[in-house]
XYZ file of C-alpha atoms in Angstrom:
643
model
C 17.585 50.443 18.249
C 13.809 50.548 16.863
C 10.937 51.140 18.970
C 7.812 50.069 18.860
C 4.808 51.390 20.536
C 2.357 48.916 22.547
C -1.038 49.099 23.922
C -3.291 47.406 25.664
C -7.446 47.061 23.416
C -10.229 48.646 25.692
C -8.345 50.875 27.407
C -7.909 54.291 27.828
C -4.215 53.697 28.813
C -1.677 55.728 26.598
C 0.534 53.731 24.668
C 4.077 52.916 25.417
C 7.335 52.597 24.019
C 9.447 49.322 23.680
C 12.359 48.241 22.010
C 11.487 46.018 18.983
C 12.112 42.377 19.832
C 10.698 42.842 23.664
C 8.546 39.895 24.900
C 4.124 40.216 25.325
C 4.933 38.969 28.985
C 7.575 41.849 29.282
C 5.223 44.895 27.912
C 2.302 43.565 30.053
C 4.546 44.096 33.025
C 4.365 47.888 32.156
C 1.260 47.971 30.917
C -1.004 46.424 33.638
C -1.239 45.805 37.427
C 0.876 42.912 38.927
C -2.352 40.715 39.526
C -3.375 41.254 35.952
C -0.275 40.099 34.588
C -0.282 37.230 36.868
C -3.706 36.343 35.948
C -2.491 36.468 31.952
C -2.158 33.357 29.932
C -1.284 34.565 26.847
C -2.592 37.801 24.629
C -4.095 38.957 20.950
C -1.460 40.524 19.476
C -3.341 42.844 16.537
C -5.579 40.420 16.595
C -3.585 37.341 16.431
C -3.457 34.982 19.705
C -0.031 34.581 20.828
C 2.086 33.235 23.381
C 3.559 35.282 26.256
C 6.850 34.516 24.645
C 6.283 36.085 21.603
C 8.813 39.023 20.225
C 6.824 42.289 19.455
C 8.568 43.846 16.352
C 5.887 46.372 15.111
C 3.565 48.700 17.142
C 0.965 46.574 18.485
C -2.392 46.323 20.478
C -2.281 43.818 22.930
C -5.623 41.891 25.009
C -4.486 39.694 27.463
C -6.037 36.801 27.814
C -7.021 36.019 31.329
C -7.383 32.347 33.540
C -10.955 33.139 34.330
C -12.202 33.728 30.925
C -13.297 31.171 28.379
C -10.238 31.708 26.254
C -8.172 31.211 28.987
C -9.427 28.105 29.464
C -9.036 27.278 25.748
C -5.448 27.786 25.748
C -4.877 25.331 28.975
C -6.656 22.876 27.983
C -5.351 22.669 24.719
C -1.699 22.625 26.355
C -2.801 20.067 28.746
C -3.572 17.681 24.854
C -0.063 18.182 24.456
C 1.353 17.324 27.672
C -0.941 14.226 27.811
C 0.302 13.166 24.308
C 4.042 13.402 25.596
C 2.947 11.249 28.865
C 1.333 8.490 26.324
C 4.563 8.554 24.262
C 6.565 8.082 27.798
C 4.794 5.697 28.783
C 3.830 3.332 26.163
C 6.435 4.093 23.853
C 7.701 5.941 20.542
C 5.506 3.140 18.771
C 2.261 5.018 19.303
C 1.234 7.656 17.138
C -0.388 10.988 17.528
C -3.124 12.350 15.452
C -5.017 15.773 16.833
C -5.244 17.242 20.139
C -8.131 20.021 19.874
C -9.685 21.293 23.623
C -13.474 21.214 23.338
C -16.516 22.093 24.996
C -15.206 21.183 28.834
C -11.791 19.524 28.284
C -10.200 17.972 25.316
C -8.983 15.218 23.703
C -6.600 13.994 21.537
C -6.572 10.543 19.380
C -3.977 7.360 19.240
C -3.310 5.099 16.908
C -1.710 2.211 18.869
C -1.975 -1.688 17.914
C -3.553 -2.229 21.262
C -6.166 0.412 22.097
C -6.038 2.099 25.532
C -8.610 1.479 28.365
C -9.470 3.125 31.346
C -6.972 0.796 33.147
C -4.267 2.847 31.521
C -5.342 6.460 33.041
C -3.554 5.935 36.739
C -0.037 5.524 34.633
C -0.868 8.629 31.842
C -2.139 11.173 34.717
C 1.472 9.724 36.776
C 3.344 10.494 33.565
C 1.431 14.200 33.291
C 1.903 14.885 37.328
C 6.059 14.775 36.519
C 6.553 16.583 33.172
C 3.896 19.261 34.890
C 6.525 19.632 38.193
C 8.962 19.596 35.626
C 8.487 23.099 34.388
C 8.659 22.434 30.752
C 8.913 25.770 28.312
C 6.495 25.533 25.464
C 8.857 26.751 22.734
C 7.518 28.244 19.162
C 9.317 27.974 16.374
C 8.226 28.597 12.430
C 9.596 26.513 9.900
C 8.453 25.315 5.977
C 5.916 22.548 5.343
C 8.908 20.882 3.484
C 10.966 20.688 6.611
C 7.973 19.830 8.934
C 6.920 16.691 6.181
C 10.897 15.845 6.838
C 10.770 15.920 10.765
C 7.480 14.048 10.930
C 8.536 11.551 8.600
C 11.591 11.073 10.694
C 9.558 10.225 13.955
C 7.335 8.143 11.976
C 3.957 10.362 12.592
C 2.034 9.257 9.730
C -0.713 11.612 10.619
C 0.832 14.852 11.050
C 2.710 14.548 7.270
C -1.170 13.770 5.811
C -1.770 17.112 7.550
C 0.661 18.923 6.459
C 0.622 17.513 2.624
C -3.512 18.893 2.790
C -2.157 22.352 4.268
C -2.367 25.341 1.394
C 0.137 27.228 3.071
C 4.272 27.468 3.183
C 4.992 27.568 6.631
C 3.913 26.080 9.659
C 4.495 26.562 13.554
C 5.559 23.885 16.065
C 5.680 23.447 19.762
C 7.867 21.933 21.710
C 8.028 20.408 25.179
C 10.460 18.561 26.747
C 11.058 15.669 24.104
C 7.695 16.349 22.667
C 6.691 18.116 19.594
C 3.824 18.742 18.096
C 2.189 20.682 14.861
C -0.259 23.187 16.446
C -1.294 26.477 15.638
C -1.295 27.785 19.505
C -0.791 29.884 21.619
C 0.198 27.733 24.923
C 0.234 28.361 28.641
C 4.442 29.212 29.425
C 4.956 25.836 31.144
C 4.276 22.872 32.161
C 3.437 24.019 35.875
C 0.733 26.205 34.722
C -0.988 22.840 34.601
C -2.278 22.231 38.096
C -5.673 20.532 37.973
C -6.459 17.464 35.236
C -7.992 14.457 35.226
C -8.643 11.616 32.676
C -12.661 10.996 31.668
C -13.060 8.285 29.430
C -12.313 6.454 25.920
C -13.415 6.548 22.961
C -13.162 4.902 19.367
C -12.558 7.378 16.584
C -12.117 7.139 12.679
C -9.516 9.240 11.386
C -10.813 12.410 10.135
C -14.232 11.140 10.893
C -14.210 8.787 7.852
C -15.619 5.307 8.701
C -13.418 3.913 5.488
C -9.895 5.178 7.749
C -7.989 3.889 10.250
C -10.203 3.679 13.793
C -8.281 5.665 16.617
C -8.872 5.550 20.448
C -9.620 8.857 21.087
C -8.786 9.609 24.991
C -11.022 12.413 26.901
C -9.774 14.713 29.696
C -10.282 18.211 31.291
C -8.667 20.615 33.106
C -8.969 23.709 35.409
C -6.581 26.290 36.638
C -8.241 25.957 40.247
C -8.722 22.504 41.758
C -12.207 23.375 43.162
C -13.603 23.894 39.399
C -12.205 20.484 38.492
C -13.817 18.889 41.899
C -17.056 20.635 40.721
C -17.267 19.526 37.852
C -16.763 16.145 38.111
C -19.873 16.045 41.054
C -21.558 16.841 38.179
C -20.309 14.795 35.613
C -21.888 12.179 38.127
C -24.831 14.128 38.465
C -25.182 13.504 34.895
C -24.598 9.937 34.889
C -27.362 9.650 37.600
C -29.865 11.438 35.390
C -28.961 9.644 31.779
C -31.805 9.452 30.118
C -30.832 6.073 28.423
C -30.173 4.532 32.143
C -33.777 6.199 33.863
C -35.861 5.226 30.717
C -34.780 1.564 31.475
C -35.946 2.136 34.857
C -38.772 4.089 34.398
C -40.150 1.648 31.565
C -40.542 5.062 28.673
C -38.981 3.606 26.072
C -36.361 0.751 24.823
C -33.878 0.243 21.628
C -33.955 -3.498 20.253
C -31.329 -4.619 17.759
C -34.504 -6.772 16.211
C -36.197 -3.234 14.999
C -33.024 -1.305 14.521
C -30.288 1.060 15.855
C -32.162 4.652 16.141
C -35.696 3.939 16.318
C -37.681 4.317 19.653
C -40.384 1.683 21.101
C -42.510 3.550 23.495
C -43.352 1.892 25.928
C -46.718 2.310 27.837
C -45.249 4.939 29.962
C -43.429 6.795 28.013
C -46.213 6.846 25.339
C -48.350 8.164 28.609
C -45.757 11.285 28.528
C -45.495 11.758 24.835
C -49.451 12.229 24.581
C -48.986 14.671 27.653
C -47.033 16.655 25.637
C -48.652 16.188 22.057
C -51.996 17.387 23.531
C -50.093 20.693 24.980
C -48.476 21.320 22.043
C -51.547 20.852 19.911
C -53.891 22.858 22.228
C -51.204 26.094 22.570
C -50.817 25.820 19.294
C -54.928 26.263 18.351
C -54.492 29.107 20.737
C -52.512 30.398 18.827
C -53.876 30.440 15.423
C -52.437 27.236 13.611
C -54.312 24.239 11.950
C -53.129 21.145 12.164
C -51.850 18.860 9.547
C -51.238 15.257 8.769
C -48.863 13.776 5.846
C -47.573 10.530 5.044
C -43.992 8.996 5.700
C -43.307 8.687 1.703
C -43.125 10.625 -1.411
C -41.851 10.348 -4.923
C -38.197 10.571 -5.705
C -39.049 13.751 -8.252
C -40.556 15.910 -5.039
C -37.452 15.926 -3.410
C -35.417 16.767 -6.320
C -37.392 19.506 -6.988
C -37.297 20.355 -3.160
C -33.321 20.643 -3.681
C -32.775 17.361 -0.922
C -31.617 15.261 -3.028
C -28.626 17.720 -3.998
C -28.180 18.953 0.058
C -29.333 16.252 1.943
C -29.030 13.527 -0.071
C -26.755 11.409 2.232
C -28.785 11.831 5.123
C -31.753 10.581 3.275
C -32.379 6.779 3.247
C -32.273 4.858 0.064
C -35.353 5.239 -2.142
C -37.694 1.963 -2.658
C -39.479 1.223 -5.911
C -43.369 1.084 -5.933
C -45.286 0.789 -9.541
C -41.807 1.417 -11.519
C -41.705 4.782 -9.829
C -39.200 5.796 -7.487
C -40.130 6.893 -3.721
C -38.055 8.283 -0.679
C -38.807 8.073 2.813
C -39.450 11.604 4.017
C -36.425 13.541 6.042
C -38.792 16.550 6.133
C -42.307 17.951 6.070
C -41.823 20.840 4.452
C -42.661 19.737 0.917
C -45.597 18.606 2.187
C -47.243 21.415 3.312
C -46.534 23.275 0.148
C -48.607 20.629 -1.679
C -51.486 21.078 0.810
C -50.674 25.027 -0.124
C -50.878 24.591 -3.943
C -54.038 22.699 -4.220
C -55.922 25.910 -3.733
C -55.529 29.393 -4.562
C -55.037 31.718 -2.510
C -55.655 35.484 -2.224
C -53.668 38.099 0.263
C -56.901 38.087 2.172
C -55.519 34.465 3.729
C -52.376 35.713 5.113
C -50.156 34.527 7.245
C -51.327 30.934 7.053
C -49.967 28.374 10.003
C -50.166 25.094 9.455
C -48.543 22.641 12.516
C -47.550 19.272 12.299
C -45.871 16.426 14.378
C -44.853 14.766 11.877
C -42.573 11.935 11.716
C -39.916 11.950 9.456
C -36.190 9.265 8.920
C -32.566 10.637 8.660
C -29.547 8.597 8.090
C -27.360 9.092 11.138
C -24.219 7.243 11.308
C -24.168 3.681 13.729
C -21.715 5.692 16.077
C -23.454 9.291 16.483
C -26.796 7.491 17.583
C -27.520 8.567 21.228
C -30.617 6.705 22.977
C -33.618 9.455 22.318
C -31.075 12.409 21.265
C -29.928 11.021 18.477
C -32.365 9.226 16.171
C -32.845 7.731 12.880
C -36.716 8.033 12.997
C -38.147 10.772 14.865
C -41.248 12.797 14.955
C -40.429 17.139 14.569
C -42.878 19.475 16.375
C -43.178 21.252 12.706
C -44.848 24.254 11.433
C -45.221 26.092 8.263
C -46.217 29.593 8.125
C -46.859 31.340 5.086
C -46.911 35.401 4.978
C -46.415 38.527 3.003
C -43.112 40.419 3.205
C -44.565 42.934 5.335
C -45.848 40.359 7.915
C -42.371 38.310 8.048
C -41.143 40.185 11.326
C -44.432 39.756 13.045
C -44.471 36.718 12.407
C -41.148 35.744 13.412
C -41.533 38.062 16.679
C -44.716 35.861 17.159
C -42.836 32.374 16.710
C -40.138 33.904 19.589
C -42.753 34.661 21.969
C -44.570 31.424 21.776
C -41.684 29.347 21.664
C -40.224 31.008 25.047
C -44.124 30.434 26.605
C -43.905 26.874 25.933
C -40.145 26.743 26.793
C -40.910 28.352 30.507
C -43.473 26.008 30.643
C -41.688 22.719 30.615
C -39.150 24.131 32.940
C -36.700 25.900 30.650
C -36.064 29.777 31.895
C -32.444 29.625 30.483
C -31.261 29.681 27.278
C -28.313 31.147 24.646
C -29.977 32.689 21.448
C -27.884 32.425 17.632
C -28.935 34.182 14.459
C -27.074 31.934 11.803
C -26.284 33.889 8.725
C -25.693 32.704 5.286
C -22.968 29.716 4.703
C -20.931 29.240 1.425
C -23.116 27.184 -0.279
C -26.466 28.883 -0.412
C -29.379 29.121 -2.912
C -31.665 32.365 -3.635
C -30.325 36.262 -4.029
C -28.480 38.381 -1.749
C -31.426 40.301 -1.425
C -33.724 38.110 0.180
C -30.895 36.890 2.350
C -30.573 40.155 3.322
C -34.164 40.607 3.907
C -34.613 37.796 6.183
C -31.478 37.962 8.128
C -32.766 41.708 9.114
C -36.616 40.844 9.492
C -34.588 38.241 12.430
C -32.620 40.279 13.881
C -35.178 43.290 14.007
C -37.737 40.417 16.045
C -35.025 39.508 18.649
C -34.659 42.976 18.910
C -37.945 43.903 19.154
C -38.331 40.697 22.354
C -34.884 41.838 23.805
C -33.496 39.137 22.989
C -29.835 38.920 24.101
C -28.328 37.089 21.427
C -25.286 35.883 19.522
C -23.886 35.592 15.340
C -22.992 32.430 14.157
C -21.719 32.907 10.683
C -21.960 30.758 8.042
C -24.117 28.312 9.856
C -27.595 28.783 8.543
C -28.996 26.554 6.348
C -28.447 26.477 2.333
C -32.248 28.257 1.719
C -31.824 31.425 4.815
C -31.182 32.490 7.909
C -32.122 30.972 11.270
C -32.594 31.934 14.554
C -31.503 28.729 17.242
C -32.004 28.461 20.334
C -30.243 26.510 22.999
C -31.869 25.716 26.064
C -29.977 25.191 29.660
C -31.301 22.074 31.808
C -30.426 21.694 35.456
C -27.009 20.979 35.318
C -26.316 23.612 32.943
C -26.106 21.971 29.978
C -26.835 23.324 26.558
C -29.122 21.613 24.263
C -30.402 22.395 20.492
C -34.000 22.436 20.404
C -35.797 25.340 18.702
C -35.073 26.390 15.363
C -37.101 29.273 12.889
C -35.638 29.629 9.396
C -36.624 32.449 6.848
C -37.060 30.494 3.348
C -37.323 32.103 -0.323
C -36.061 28.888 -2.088
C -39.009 26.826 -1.400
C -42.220 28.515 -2.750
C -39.690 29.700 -5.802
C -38.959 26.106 -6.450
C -42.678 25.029 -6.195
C -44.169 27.737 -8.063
C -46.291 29.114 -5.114
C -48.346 32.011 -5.291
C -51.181 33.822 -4.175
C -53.108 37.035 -5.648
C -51.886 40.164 -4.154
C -54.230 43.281 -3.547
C -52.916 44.485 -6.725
C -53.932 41.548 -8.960
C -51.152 40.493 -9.331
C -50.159 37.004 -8.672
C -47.094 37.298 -5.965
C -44.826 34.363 -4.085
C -44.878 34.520 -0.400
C -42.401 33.926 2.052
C -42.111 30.499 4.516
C -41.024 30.089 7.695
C -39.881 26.764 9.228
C -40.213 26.168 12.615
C -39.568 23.862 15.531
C -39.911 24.563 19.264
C -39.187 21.232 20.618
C -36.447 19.996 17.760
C -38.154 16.205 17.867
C -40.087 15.269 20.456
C -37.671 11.888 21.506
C -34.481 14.585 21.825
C -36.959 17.068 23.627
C -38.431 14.038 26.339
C -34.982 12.876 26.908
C -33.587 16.501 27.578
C -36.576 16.396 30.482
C -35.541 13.383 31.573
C -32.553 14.341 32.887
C -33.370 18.166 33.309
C -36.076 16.777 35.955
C -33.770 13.330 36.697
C -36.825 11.423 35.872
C -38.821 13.379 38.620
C -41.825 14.983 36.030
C -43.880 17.964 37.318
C -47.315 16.661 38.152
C -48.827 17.501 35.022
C -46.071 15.564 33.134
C -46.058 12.492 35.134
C -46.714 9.803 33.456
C -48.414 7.893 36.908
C -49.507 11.206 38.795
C -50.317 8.753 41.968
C -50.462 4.986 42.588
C -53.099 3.254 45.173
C -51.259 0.850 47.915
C -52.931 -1.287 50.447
C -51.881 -2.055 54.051
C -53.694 -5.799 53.740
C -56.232 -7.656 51.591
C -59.020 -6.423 53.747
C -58.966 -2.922 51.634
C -58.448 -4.610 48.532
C -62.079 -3.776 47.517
C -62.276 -0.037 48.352
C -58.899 0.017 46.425
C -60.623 -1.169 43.545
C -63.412 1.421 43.785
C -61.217 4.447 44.699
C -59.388 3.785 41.915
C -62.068 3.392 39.136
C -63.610 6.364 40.557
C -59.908 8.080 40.072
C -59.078 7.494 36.703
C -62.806 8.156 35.922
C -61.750 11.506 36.857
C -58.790 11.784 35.066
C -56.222 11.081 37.321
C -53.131 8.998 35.706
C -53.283 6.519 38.534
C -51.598 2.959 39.561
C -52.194 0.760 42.113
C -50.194 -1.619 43.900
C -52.427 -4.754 45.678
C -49.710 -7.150 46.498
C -49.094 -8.998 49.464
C -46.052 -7.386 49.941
C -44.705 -5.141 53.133
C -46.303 -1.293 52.841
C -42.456 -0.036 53.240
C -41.523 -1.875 50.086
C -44.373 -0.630 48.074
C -43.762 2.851 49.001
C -39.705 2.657 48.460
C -40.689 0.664 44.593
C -43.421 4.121 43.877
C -40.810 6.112 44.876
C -38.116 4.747 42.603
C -40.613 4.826 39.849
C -41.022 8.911 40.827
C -44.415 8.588 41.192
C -45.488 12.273 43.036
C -48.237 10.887 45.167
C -48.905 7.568 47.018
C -52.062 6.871 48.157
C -51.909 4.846 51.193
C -55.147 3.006 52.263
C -55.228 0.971 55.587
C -58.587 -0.210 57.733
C -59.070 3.264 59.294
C -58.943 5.067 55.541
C -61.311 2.683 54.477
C -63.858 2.783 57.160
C -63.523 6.751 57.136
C -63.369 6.713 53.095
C -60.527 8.647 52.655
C -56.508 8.115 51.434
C -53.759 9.199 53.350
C -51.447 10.889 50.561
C -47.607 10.887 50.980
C -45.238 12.457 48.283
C -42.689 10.672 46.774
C -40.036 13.342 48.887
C -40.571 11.416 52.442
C -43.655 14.363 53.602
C -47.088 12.928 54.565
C -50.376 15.174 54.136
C -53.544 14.954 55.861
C -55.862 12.057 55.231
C -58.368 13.562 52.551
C -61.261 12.183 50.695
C -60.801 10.891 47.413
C -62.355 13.883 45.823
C -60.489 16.535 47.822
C -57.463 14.913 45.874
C -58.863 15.208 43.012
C -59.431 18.820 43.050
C -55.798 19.103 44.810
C -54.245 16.887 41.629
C -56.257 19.033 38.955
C -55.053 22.564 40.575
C -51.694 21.567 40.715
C -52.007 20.743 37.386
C -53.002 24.313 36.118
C -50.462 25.998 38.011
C -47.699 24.062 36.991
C -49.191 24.742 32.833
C -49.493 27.881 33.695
């Protein structure tokens, strides 16, 4: 009989012996506590995932993986796909077929093609379906066979989509799962059985193309979760309706910030008188920290010749997210998808000398992407949107200053609007890349030594920078816990090589210098909707849009209304009023569905004592005060809350 010997990674556990052939589930038994096995939901087997099931036949290092972690999760909810794809074949027969079942961020899906697309209406009967084969106990069963044989079986059951899968696979063999009555081509590994599954639940439906492609069959992609404890499940559907509450799309519309008409065009934002209100409130922050902190600003227009993005590289990277060009004087133009180029024209009219450096040039410039109909998402997904830009310019031996001083301004402004959380990437060079290995190599380090140098906590993404260098991205958390993509900084060699920059070095010499792209914000439309629902509409005083609105008790303080409120907005105050003949209780409930913070109430004894009494848009009253004395109240609040 051979033995093997089996270990478990991070341990300082000796290794034991097994016969060849015995199960993960039976070594873990031996190797670690009952409640650790128990908590097990499959392993890394010499760093391959496996199944619990799986036959050990050479010495091996084993790593559970455990309920609680993030893996864990992984492998559930990609066994719950497959038990929700057997339910749909139950239930609406062996005429429906099955595409791909990934888990995702949260749950997982898996898309249908069926002649008559699902609806919500059809959940009750699917989670039924799931309920039985999960008290069922169904074994997930593994078993390897040829791509030959796996084309034959899924040509038998007549699953179109798994046989294009398989004929675009570069490999021999393949692995299948099995459930019950239900197969399916998957990778794994997969929770033992069916009962593992204890806590699901249906979300919603979606359309779905076929490998994405527009030109291929449209799918109904169905959306579900799962949990291994019933109270995560409950939790996190109280905040999936959390989030519905704060959608940015539904509180604009309420709010009056901004609106979508089919008349303009799918993507592109009208801001409307209150929203604009917010966008200058955070244009003139952004432009005054950004004074502060050494840049100059810059304007540029929407268009440029078809040759400047050629020579930018676009055209060969980015060319089919760029709109169509136009034709002006028999020369070809393109609407701009950056700003970059841009800046290195305002860089090359002039020579420059060492002396300059680093050079930071800012811009909120708006720039047009082609984003397909179905990816377009109110303000977080845009076809024309305006980037909180900047260029900086430097020597090599100013890059990691630089960068350090991009991090530490970017987290200022961050903390500022509310945003103390965030995950940090460094994304290193993908297949497809432009420049030498040594200036990848350069930047990549001059990133990682900044993050360093800030303590920055922070994770690799590889492959995922862009084709001209490195990035650093950073993900901010809202209220809810969400992640969102905001703040980018990308070393760039390509650039100033392909535009011929220079600039005289203390040596004489005429040298290229390095550029930095930056945004903080990502676009200011995805950045305002990410406050709307981080602060469900409900703006810190110095964001508000209407920082207090003027209501009257009668018509007999219509007047002093009138003059409070000139003398209010004189000061600065963002200010409404509200003069109708309509019941005080009404006007206050309407201000406080609008979020206004403050309400100035004004009734016979505030006008004959020339004061307001102030209520917050939370239920609490304050003292009466006089006009001015709120005032000086709104403008400190206002500080602190920049601060």
């Amino acid at each position: 009989m051979t033995e093997i010997t089996v270990s478990i990674s991070g341990t300082e556990a000796e290794s034991q012996s097994f016969a060849a052939g015995t199960t993960v589930q039976d070594a873990l038994k031996e190797l670690v506590s009952n409640k650790q096995r128990k908590q097990a939901v499959a392993a890394v087997c010499n760093n391959v995932p496996c199944d619990l099931s799986a036959q050990l036949m050479e010495d091996t290092v084993l790593e559970p993986i455990m309920m609680r972690s993030e893996e864990g999760l992984q492998v559930l909810r990609h066994s719950s796909a497959h038990i929700m794809a057997q339910a749909v074949k139950e239930v609406f027969g062996q005429d429906v077929k099955v595409a791909i079942g990934p888990a995702i961020e949260d749950g997982y899906y898996y898309d249908f093609d069926r002649e008559i697309p699902f609806t919500p209406d059809d959940f009750e009967a699917i989670e039924k379906k799931m309920a039985e084969i999960v008290k069922a106990r169904l074994p997930f069963e593994r078993r390897e066979i040829s791509v030959d044989e796996a084309i034959d079986f899924f040509t038998s059951q007549g699953e179109e989509y798994k046989v294009e899968l398989l004929r675009d696979m570069d490999t021999d063999r393949v692995s299948l799962y099995q459930q019950g009555n239900f197969v399916d081509l998957c990778r794994g590994p997969h929770i033992p059985d069916t009962s593992w599954l204890k806590s699901f639940k249906l979300l919603r439906v979606a359309g779905s193309y076929w490998r994405g492609d527009e030109n291929n069959q449209m799918l109904t992609r169905l959306y579900a979760t799962a949990f291994f404890d019933k109270k995560e499940l409950k939790r996190y559907l109280n905040r999936l309706e959390e989030a519905k509450k704060r959608d940015h799309r539904k509180l604009g519309k309420e709010l009056g910030l901004f609106t979508i008409q089919d008349e303009v065009g799918p993507g592109l934002i009208l801001w409307q008188p209150r929203g604009a209100q917010l966008r200058r409130l955070l244009e003139d922050y952004w432009k005054d920290e950004h004074y502060k902190h050494g840049y100059e600003l810059l304007y540029t227009p929407h268009i440029a010749r078809q040759d400047m993005w050629k020579t930018s590289g676009h055209l060969d990277f980015y060319g089919e997210n760029m709109y169509s060009g136009m034709e002006i004087d028999d020369v070809a133009y393109q609407l701009k998808p950056m700003n970059c180029p841009f800046h290195i024209g305002i860089y090359n009219a002039n020579k420059h000398s060492y002396r300059e450096f680093p050079i930071r040039w800012c811009e909120l410039g708006t720039v047009y992407r082609y984003e397909r109909t179905g990816a377009l998402h109110g303000l977080m997904r845009v076809r024309g949107f305006t980037q909180d830009d900047a260029h900086i310019f430097c020597r090599p031996e100013q890059l990691e200053d630089e960068i350090f001083n991009i991090i530490d301004l970017n987290l200022h402004i961050l903390k500022t609007f509310g945003f103390d959380e965030y995950d940090v990437y460094l994304s290193t060079r993908p297949k497809k890349y432009v420049g030498s290995d040594e200036h990848w190599e350069l930047s990549t380090e001059a990133l990682k030594q900044a993050m360093e140098k800030k303590g920055l906590a922070y994770e690799v993404d590889p492959g995922e920078g862009v084709f001209y260098g490195p990035k650093i991205d950073i993900k901010i958390k809202d209220q809810l816990g969400r992640s969102w993509q905001c703040s980018t900084i990308q070393v760039d060699f390509n650039l100033p090589e392909r535009f011929g920059m220079t600039y005289t070095g203390s040596d004489g010499a005429e040298h290229q210098p390095i550029m930095i792209h930056r945004a903080l914000m990502g676009s200011l439309e995805r950045f305002i909707g990410v406050l709307i629902e981080h602060y469900a509409g409900a703006f810190p005083l110095w964001l508000a849009p209407e920082q207090a609105r003027l209501m009257n008790i009668t018509d007999d303080q219509s007047e002093y209304c009138q003059r409070i409120f000139a003398d209010l907005r004189s000061a600065g105050i963002r200010i409404g009023q509200d003069l109708r003949n309509e019941k005080l209780n009404y006007k206050i409930r309407e201000a406080q569905m609008m979020k206004v913070p403050y309400m100035l109430i004004i009734g016979e004894r505030e006008k004959e004592d020339g004061t307001v009494t102030v209520r917050k848009r939370n239920g609490d009253n304050l003292p009466p005060m006089s006009p001015q004395e709120f005032i000086d109240m709104v403008c400190r609040e206002c500080e602190e809350g920049r601060a």
